[in-house]
CSV table of C-alpha atoms in Angstrom, one decimal:
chain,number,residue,atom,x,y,z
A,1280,UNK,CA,-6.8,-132.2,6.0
A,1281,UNK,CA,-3.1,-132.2,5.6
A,1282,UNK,CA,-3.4,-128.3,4.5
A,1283,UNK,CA,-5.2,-127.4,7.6
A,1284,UNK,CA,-2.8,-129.5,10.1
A,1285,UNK,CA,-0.2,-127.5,8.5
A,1286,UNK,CA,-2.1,-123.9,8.7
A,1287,UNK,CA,-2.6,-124.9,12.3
A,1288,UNK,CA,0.7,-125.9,13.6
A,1289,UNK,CA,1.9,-122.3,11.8
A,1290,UNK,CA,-0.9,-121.0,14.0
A,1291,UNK,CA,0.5,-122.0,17.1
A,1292,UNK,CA,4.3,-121.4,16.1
A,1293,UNK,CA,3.4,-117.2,15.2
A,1294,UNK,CA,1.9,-116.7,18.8
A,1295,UNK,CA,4.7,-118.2,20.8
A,1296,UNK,CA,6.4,-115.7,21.9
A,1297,UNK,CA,10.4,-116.1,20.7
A,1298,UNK,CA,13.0,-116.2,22.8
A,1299,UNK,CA,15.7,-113.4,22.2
A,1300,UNK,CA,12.4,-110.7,23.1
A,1301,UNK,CA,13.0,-107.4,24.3
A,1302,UNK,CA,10.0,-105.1,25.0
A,1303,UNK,CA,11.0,-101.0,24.9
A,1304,UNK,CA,8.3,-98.7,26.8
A,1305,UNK,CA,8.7,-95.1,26.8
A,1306,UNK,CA,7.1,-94.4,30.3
A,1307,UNK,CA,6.6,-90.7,30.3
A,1308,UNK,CA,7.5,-87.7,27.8
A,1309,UNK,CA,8.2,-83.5,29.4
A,1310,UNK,CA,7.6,-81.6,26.6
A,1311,UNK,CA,10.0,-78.5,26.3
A,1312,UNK,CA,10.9,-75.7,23.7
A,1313,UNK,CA,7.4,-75.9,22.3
A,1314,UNK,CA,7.0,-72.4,22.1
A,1315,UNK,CA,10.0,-70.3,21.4
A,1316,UNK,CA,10.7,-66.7,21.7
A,1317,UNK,CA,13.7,-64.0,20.4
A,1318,UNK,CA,14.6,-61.1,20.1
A,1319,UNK,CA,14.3,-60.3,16.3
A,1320,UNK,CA,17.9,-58.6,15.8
A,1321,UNK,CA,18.9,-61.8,17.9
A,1322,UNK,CA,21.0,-64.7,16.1
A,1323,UNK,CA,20.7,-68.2,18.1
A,1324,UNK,CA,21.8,-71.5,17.5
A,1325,UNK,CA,20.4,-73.6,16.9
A,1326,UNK,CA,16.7,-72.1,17.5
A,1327,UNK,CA,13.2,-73.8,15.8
A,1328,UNK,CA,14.4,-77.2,16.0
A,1329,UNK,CA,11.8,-78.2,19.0
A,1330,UNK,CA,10.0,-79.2,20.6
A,1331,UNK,CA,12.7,-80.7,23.5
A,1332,UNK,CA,11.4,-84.1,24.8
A,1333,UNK,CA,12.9,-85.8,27.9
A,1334,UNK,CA,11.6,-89.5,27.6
A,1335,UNK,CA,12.0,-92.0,30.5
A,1336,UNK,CA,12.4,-94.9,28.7
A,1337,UNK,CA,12.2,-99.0,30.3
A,1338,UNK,CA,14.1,-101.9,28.1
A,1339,UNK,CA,12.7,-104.9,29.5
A,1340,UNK,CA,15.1,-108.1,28.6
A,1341,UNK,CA,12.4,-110.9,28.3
A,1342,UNK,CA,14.8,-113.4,26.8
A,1343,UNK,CA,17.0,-116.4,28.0
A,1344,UNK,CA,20.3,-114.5,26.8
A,1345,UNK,CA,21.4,-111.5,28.5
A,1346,UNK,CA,22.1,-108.1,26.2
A,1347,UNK,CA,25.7,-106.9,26.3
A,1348,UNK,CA,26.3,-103.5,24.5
A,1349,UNK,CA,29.7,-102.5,24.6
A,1350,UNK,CA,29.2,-99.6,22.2
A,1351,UNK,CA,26.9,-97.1,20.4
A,1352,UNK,CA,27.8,-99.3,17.5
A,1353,UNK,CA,25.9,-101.9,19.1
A,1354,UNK,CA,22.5,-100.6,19.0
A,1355,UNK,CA,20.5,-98.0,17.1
A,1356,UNK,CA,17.9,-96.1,19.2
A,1357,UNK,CA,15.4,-93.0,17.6
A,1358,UNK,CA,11.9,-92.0,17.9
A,1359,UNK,CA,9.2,-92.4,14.9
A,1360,UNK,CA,6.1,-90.2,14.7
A,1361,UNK,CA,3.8,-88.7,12.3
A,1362,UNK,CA,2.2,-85.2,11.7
A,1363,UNK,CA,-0.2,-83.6,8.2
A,1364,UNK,CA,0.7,-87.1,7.0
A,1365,UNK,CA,4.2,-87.4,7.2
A,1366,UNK,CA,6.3,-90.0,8.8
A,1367,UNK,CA,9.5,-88.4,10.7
A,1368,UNK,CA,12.1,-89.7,13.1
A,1369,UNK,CA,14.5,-88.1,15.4
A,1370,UNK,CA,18.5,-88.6,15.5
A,1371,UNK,CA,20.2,-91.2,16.9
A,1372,UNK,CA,19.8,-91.7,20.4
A,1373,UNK,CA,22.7,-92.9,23.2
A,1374,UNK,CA,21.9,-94.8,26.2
A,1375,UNK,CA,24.7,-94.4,29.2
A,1376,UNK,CA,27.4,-96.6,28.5
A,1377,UNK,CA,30.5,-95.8,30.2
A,1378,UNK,CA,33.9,-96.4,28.3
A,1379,UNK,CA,35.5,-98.9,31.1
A,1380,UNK,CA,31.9,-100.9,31.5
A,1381,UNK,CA,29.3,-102.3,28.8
A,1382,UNK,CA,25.5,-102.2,29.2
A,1383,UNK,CA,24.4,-105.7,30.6
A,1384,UNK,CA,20.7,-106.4,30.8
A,1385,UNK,CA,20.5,-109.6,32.4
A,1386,UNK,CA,17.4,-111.9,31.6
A,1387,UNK,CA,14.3,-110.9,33.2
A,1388,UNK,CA,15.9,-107.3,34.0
A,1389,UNK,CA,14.9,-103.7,33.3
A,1390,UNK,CA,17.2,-100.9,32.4
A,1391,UNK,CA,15.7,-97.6,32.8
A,1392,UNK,CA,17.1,-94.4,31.6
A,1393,UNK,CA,16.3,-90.7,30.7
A,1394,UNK,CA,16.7,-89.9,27.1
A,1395,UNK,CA,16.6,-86.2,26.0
A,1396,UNK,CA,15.3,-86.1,21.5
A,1397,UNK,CA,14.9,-82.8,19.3
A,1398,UNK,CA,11.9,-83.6,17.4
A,1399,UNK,CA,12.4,-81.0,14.6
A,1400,UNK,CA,8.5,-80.4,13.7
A,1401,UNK,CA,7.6,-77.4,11.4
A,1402,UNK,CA,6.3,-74.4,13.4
A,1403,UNK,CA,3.7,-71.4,12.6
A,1404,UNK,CA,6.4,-68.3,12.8
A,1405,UNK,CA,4.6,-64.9,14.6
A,1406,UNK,CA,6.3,-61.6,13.8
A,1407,UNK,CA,5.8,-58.9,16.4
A,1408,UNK,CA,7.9,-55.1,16.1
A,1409,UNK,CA,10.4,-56.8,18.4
A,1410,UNK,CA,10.1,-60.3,18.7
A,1411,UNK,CA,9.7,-63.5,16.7
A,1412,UNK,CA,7.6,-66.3,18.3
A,1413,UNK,CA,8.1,-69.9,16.6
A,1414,UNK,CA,5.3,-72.1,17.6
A,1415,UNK,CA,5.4,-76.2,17.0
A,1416,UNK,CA,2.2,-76.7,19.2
A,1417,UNK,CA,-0.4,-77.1,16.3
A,1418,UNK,CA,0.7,-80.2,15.6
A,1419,UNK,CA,1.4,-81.9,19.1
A,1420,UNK,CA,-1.8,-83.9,19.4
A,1421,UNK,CA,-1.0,-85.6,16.0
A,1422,UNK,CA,3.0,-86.6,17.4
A,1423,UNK,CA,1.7,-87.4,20.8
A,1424,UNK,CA,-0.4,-89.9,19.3
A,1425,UNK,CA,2.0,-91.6,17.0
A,1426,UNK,CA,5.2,-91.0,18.9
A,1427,UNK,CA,7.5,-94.2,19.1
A,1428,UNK,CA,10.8,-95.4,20.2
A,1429,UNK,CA,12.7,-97.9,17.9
A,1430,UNK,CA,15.8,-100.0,19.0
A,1431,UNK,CA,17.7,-101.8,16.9
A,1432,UNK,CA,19.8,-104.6,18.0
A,1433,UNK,CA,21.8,-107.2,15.9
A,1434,UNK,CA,19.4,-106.6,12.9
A,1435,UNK,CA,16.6,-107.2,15.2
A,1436,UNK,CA,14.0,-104.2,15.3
A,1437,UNK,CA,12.3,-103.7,18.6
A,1438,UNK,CA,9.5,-100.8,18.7
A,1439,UNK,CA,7.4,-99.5,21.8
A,1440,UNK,CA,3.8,-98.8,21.9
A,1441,UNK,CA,2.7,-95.0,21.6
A,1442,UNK,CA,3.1,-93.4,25.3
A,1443,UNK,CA,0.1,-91.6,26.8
A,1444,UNK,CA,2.2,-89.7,29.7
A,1445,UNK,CA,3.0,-86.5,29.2
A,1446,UNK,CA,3.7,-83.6,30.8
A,1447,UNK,CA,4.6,-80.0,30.2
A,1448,UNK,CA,8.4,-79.1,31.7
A,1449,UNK,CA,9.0,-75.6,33.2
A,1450,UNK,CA,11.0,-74.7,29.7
A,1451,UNK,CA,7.4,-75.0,27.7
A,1452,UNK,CA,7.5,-71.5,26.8
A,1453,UNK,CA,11.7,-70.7,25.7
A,1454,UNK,CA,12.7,-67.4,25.9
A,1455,UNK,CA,16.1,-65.8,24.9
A,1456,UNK,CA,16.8,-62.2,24.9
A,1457,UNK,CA,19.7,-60.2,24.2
A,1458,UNK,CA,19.6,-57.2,26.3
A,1459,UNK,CA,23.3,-55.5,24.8
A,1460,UNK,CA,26.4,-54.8,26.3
């Protein structure tokens, strides 16, 4: 009896949610450099490290306390996902913090922001006589559903659910030509 009380009571203590909570949401994703074009005599840089992703992203402070980041040594921010089987992340991340004022997220709050990530996913490479296309799009599907946001803060890990808003941005298809002096 004394095995179950205590089974119980641990019960009720793991789904109460803690104070100190912070829920991260990436609201919607634009999708850019997916499919890249150049010249083939043309050196850029950098070039294949696509696709581009804009992600408007909501911290929600659901805690008593309120979150003060003063610093980009304060936090650590990056995206996870998955493609073929393989677990990736993007670099680090900055939210805006300005050098006079910190980040304050008072209880209850919700800081929103636009966050712009390089997902450096392998790409099918087309050779034509004049141009080379580099194309990440055969394994979107796989990222889109597996794509999350991590944030780290005082050796707490916060992760978001997948997103399912996405959209294509009007750089989809990048081109860069060289057409001489």
């Amino acid at each position: 009896m004394r095995k179950r009380f205590i089974y119980f009571v641990l019960f009720i203590i793991g789904n109460v949610p803690l104070w100190g909570q912070v829920d991260i949401k990436i609201d919607s994703i634009i999708f850019n450099h997916v499919v890249e074009t150049k010249s083939k005599d043309l050196l850029v840089s950098p070039w294949g490290i696509g696709p581009c992703v804009t992600m408007h992203v909501s911290i929600t402070n659901s805690s008593h306390e309120e979150i003060r980041l003063k610093r980009q040594d304060d936090y650590r921010l990056y995206c996870v996902y998955e493609y073929n089987g393989i677990s990736d992340k993007s670099a680090d991340l900055y939210l805006t913090i300005g050098d006079e004022r910190p980040l304050v997220i008072p209880p209850g709050a919700t800081y929103r922001d636009a966050l712009d990530a390089c997902l450096f996913l392998p790409y099918e490479v087309i050779e034509f006589t004049d141009m080379v296309v580099y194309d990440h799009s055969h394994v979107l599907d796989e990222v889109m559903s597996s794509l999350k946001m991590v944030l780290m803060i005082g050796g707490e890990k916060y992760v978001s659910n997948p997103s399912l808003s996405a959209a294509i941005g009007s750089q989809f298809f990048y081109e860069s030509k060289w057409d001489g002096d």
